[in-house]
Short mmCIF file of C-alpha atoms in Angstrom, two decimals:
data_model
loop_
_atom_site.label_atom_id
_atom_site.label_comp_id
_atom_site.label_asym_id
_atom_site.label_seq_id
_atom_site.Cartn_x
_atom_site.Cartn_y
_atom_site.Cartn_z
CA UNK D 1 6.21 14.17 -14.47
CA UNK D 2 8.69 11.43 -15.28
CA UNK D 3 9.74 8.66 -12.93
CA UNK D 4 12.29 5.86 -12.66
CA UNK D 5 12.34 2.89 -10.28
CA UNK D 6 15.89 2.63 -8.88
CA UNK D 7 17.38 -0.36 -7.06
CA UNK D 8 16.21 -3.92 -6.57
CA UNK D 9 16.62 -4.99 -2.94
CA UNK D 10 15.13 -1.92 -1.23
CA UNK D 11 14.04 0.19 -4.22
CA UNK D 12 13.12 3.83 -4.60
CA UNK D 13 11.19 5.84 -7.16
CA UNK D 14 12.99 8.94 -8.46
CA UNK D 15 10.63 11.55 -9.90
CA UNK D 16 11.60 14.36 -12.28
CA UNK D 17 9.24 17.34 -11.93
CA UNK D 18 8.44 20.30 -14.12
CA UNK D 19 8.14 23.72 -12.50
CA UNK D 20 5.05 23.81 -10.27
CA UNK D 21 4.54 20.03 -10.22
CA UNK D 22 4.21 18.47 -6.79
CA UNK D 23 4.30 15.11 -5.01
CA UNK D 24 3.20 14.11 -1.53
CA UNK D 25 4.19 11.30 0.80
CA UNK D 26 3.81 10.25 4.40
CA UNK D 27 6.38 11.65 6.81
CA UNK D 28 9.79 10.08 6.28
CA UNK D 29 9.17 8.84 2.75
CA UNK D 30 11.64 11.16 1.00
CA UNK D 31 15.24 9.95 0.73
CA UNK D 32 16.94 12.51 -1.56
CA UNK D 33 16.24 15.60 -3.64
CA UNK D 34 18.06 18.05 -5.88
CA UNK D 35 18.07 21.83 -5.58
CA UNK D 36 14.80 23.55 -6.47
CA UNK D 37 12.39 21.52 -4.32
CA UNK D 38 10.19 23.29 -1.76
CA UNK D 39 8.72 21.27 1.11
CA UNK D 40 5.53 21.94 3.07
CA UNK D 41 3.69 19.78 5.61
CA UNK D 42 -0.05 19.62 6.25
CA UNK D 43 -2.88 17.41 7.45
CA UNK D 44 -3.97 16.53 3.93
CA UNK D 45 -7.75 16.36 3.48
CA UNK D 46 -8.55 17.92 6.85
CA UNK D 47 -8.78 16.54 10.37
CA UNK D 48 -11.19 13.67 9.60
CA UNK D 49 -9.05 12.29 6.77
CA UNK D 50 -5.91 12.70 8.87
CA UNK D 51 -7.35 10.72 11.77
CA UNK D 52 -8.53 8.04 9.35
CA UNK D 53 -4.94 7.60 8.13
CA UNK D 54 -3.89 6.51 11.61
CA UNK D 55 -5.98 3.38 11.19
CA UNK D 56 -4.58 2.68 7.73
CA UNK D 57 -1.00 2.71 9.01
CA UNK D 58 -0.07 6.08 7.51
CA UNK D 59 1.07 9.23 9.30
CA UNK D 60 -1.32 12.06 10.24
CA UNK D 61 0.70 14.67 8.38
CA UNK D 62 1.73 14.47 4.74
CA UNK D 63 4.87 16.05 3.32
CA UNK D 64 4.41 17.94 0.03
CA UNK D 65 7.31 18.58 -2.35
CA UNK D 66 6.91 21.16 -5.13
CA UNK D 67 9.41 21.89 -7.92
CA UNK D 68 10.46 25.52 -8.16
CA UNK D 69 12.86 24.84 -11.03
CA UNK D 70 12.46 22.79 -14.20
CA UNK D 71 13.76 19.23 -13.97
CA UNK D 72 14.11 19.08 -10.19
CA UNK D 73 14.38 15.51 -8.91
CA UNK D 74 13.15 13.85 -5.74
CA UNK D 75 13.22 10.22 -4.62
CA UNK D 76 10.95 8.28 -2.28
CA UNK D 77 12.13 4.98 -0.81
CA UNK D 78 10.47 1.79 0.36
CA UNK D 79 10.97 0.77 3.98
CA UNK D 80 11.57 -2.99 3.59
CA UNK D 81 13.07 -5.27 0.91
CA UNK D 82 10.59 -5.54 -1.94
CA UNK D 83 9.53 -3.42 -4.88
CA UNK D 84 7.76 -0.20 -5.77
CA UNK D 85 4.67 -0.48 -7.98
CA UNK D 86 3.39 2.46 -10.09
CA UNK D 87 -0.41 2.76 -10.36
CA UNK D 88 -2.20 5.14 -12.71
CA UNK D 89 -5.17 6.08 -10.53
CA UNK D 90 -6.75 7.95 -13.46
CA UNK D 91 -7.57 4.56 -14.99
CA UNK D 92 -9.40 3.30 -11.92
CA UNK D 93 -9.62 3.45 -8.15
CA UNK D 94 -7.75 0.98 -5.95
CA UNK D 95 -8.29 -0.36 -2.45
CA UNK D 96 -4.96 -0.89 -0.66
CA UNK D 97 -3.89 -2.49 2.59
CA UNK D 98 -2.61 -0.26 5.36
CA UNK D 99 1.00 0.80 4.91
CA UNK D 100 1.05 0.14 1.16
CA UNK D 101 0.99 3.81 0.07
CA UNK D 102 4.39 5.37 -0.67
CA UNK D 103 3.81 8.61 -2.60
CA UNK D 104 1.63 10.21 -5.29
CA UNK D 105 0.94 13.24 -7.42
CA UNK D 106 -1.23 15.96 -5.91
CA UNK D 107 -4.26 14.93 -7.96
CA UNK D 108 -4.44 11.63 -6.09
CA UNK D 109 -6.58 11.33 -2.95
CA UNK D 110 -6.41 8.90 -0.02
CA UNK D 111 -9.42 8.04 2.10
CA UNK D 112 -9.96 5.46 4.82
CA UNK D 113 -12.62 2.99 3.77
CA UNK D 114 -14.50 0.17 5.47
CA UNK D 115 -14.70 -3.34 4.11
CA UNK D 116 -18.17 -4.41 3.02
CA UNK D 117 -18.49 -7.07 5.70
CA UNK D 118 -17.65 -6.74 9.37
CA UNK D 119 -16.03 -10.20 9.52
CA UNK D 120 -13.61 -9.28 6.74
CA UNK D 121 -12.33 -6.36 8.75
CA UNK D 122 -12.23 -8.02 12.15
CA UNK D 123 -10.32 -11.11 11.05
CA UNK D 124 -8.65 -10.16 7.78
CA UNK D 125 -5.24 -9.17 9.08
CA UNK D 126 -5.26 -5.94 7.05
CA UNK D 127 -7.56 -4.46 9.69
CA UNK D 128 -11.15 -3.28 9.45
CA UNK D 129 -10.10 -0.06 7.73
CA UNK D 130 -8.35 -0.13 4.35
CA UNK D 131 -7.49 2.88 2.20
CA UNK D 132 -9.13 3.97 -1.03
CA UNK D 133 -6.80 5.56 -3.58
CA UNK D 134 -8.59 7.63 -6.21
CA UNK D 135 -8.43 10.83 -8.27
CA UNK D 136 -6.08 11.68 -11.13
CA UNK D 137 -2.39 10.95 -11.50
CA UNK D 138 0.24 8.44 -10.52
CA UNK D 139 0.53 6.75 -7.14
CA UNK D 140 3.28 4.42 -5.97
CA UNK D 141 2.77 1.45 -3.66
CA UNK D 142 5.21 -0.52 -1.51
CA UNK D 143 5.31 -4.30 -1.93
CA UNK D 144 7.01 -6.68 0.53
CA UNK D 145 9.12 -9.14 -1.45
CA UNK D 146 8.12 -9.61 -5.09
CA UNK D 147 4.93 -8.43 -6.75
CA UNK D 148 2.46 -10.87 -8.27
CA UNK D 149 -0.34 -9.43 -10.39
CA UNK D 150 -3.53 -11.22 -11.38
CA UNK D 151 -6.48 -10.10 -13.48
CA UNK D 152 -9.54 -11.99 -12.27
CA UNK D 153 -12.42 -12.83 -14.61
CA UNK D 154 -16.02 -12.26 -13.43
CA UNK D 155 -16.67 -14.72 -10.62
CA UNK D 156 -13.08 -15.98 -10.56
CA UNK D 157 -11.76 -16.45 -7.03
CA UNK D 158 -8.29 -16.36 -5.53
CA UNK D 159 -7.66 -17.12 -1.86
CA UNK D 160 -4.64 -15.43 -0.32
CA UNK D 161 -2.86 -15.85 2.98
CA UNK D 162 -3.57 -12.99 5.37
CA UNK D 163 -1.27 -10.01 4.86
CA UNK D 164 -0.22 -10.85 1.29
CA UNK D 165 -2.80 -8.65 -0.41
CA UNK D 166 -1.38 -5.27 -1.50
CA UNK D 167 -4.24 -3.72 -3.46
CA UNK D 168 -7.17 -4.49 -5.74
CA UNK D 169 -9.58 -2.65 -7.99
CA UNK D 170 -12.91 -1.60 -6.52
CA UNK D 171 -14.69 -4.07 -8.84
CA UNK D 172 -13.10 -6.93 -6.84
CA UNK D 173 -15.07 -8.10 -3.80
CA UNK D 174 -13.20 -8.82 -0.57
CA UNK D 175 -14.15 -11.31 2.11
CA UNK D 176 -12.64 -13.64 4.71
CA UNK D 177 -12.91 -17.42 4.65
CA UNK D 178 -12.15 -19.65 7.62
CA UNK D 179 -9.69 -22.49 7.04
CA UNK D 180 -11.70 -25.72 7.07
CA UNK D 181 -10.86 -28.65 9.36
CA UNK D 182 -9.66 -28.62 12.97
CA UNK D 183 -6.51 -30.48 11.99
CA UNK D 184 -5.63 -27.85 9.42
CA UNK D 185 -6.31 -25.06 11.90
CA UNK D 186 -4.21 -26.43 14.76
CA UNK D 187 -1.56 -28.43 12.88
CA UNK D 188 -1.29 -26.77 9.48
CA UNK D 189 1.05 -23.99 10.56
CA UNK D 190 -0.90 -21.37 8.65
CA UNK D 191 -3.29 -18.67 9.82
CA UNK D 192 -6.89 -19.27 10.76
CA UNK D 193 -8.29 -17.15 7.91
CA UNK D 194 -7.78 -16.67 4.18
CA UNK D 195 -8.53 -13.53 2.21
CA UNK D 196 -11.01 -14.33 -0.57
CA UNK D 197 -10.94 -12.05 -3.62
CA UNK D 198 -13.59 -12.43 -6.30
CA UNK D 199 -13.35 -10.88 -9.77
CA UNK D 200 -13.65 -9.13 -12.04
CA UNK D 201 -10.64 -6.90 -11.67
CA UNK D 202 -6.93 -6.48 -11.07
CA UNK D 203 -5.29 -7.78 -7.91
CA UNK D 204 -1.77 -6.99 -6.66
CA UNK D 205 -0.23 -9.51 -4.26
CA UNK D 206 3.11 -9.68 -2.43
CA UNK D 207 5.23 -12.76 -1.84
CA UNK D 208 6.30 -11.68 1.64
CA UNK D 209 4.37 -10.48 4.67
CA UNK D 210 6.91 -8.38 6.54
CA UNK D 211 4.92 -8.50 9.79
CA UNK D 212 5.16 -12.31 9.76
CA UNK D 213 8.87 -12.08 8.98
CA UNK D 214 9.44 -9.66 11.86
CA UNK D 215 7.48 -11.96 14.18
CA UNK D 216 9.71 -14.91 13.30
CA UNK D 217 12.85 -12.86 13.95
CA UNK D 218 11.51 -11.72 17.32
CA UNK D 219 10.67 -15.29 18.29
CA UNK D 220 14.31 -16.27 17.75
CA UNK D 221 15.77 -13.52 19.94
CA UNK D 222 17.22 -14.63 23.28
CA UNK D 223 14.74 -14.32 26.10
CA UNK D 224 15.83 -12.97 29.45
#
């Protein structure tokens, strides 16, 4: 499999497949394809995994695209302005926020996973259930805005505004920290909680939280 990231504002990943190679994505992820691609739809991983995807922001059914001719091409597009990030899952598992998954090779698996602490899930903004991406092959993630990547040393901490975490390696611990000070909470204009990530491991962040952006647009719409 070969791939190319196309576009800058709302990018796509175009994949060139050999005969028999296959990709899967959530429903609606494909934007174009050449001749020689066969599509099939299934509840990937069975009923339990499919229901778990509801909580991670993905669709129940996954669309599978298999090349029947050599060199067939297919493209999968992001849904908001940002970027597409390739991740080689063979080199290590990742934990991703809901809605971050775009597409992957068939050797990659998705599974809903719980955060280690209840408070992290209840107040973290990403929701109590995240998704674990593991297996073998390439996966592609959606990032709102620009991507920022950090490699944390053992014990190194980075605190991130809620909703700006895209994914992190399983060696990184995840927790929620309350903003200190009543003045900061009520007058600071930020959220009540920060996501605390502790190394070692790789962390992928995004400069925009599209849910916050959409909320600001809605607040400016005329009210009847």
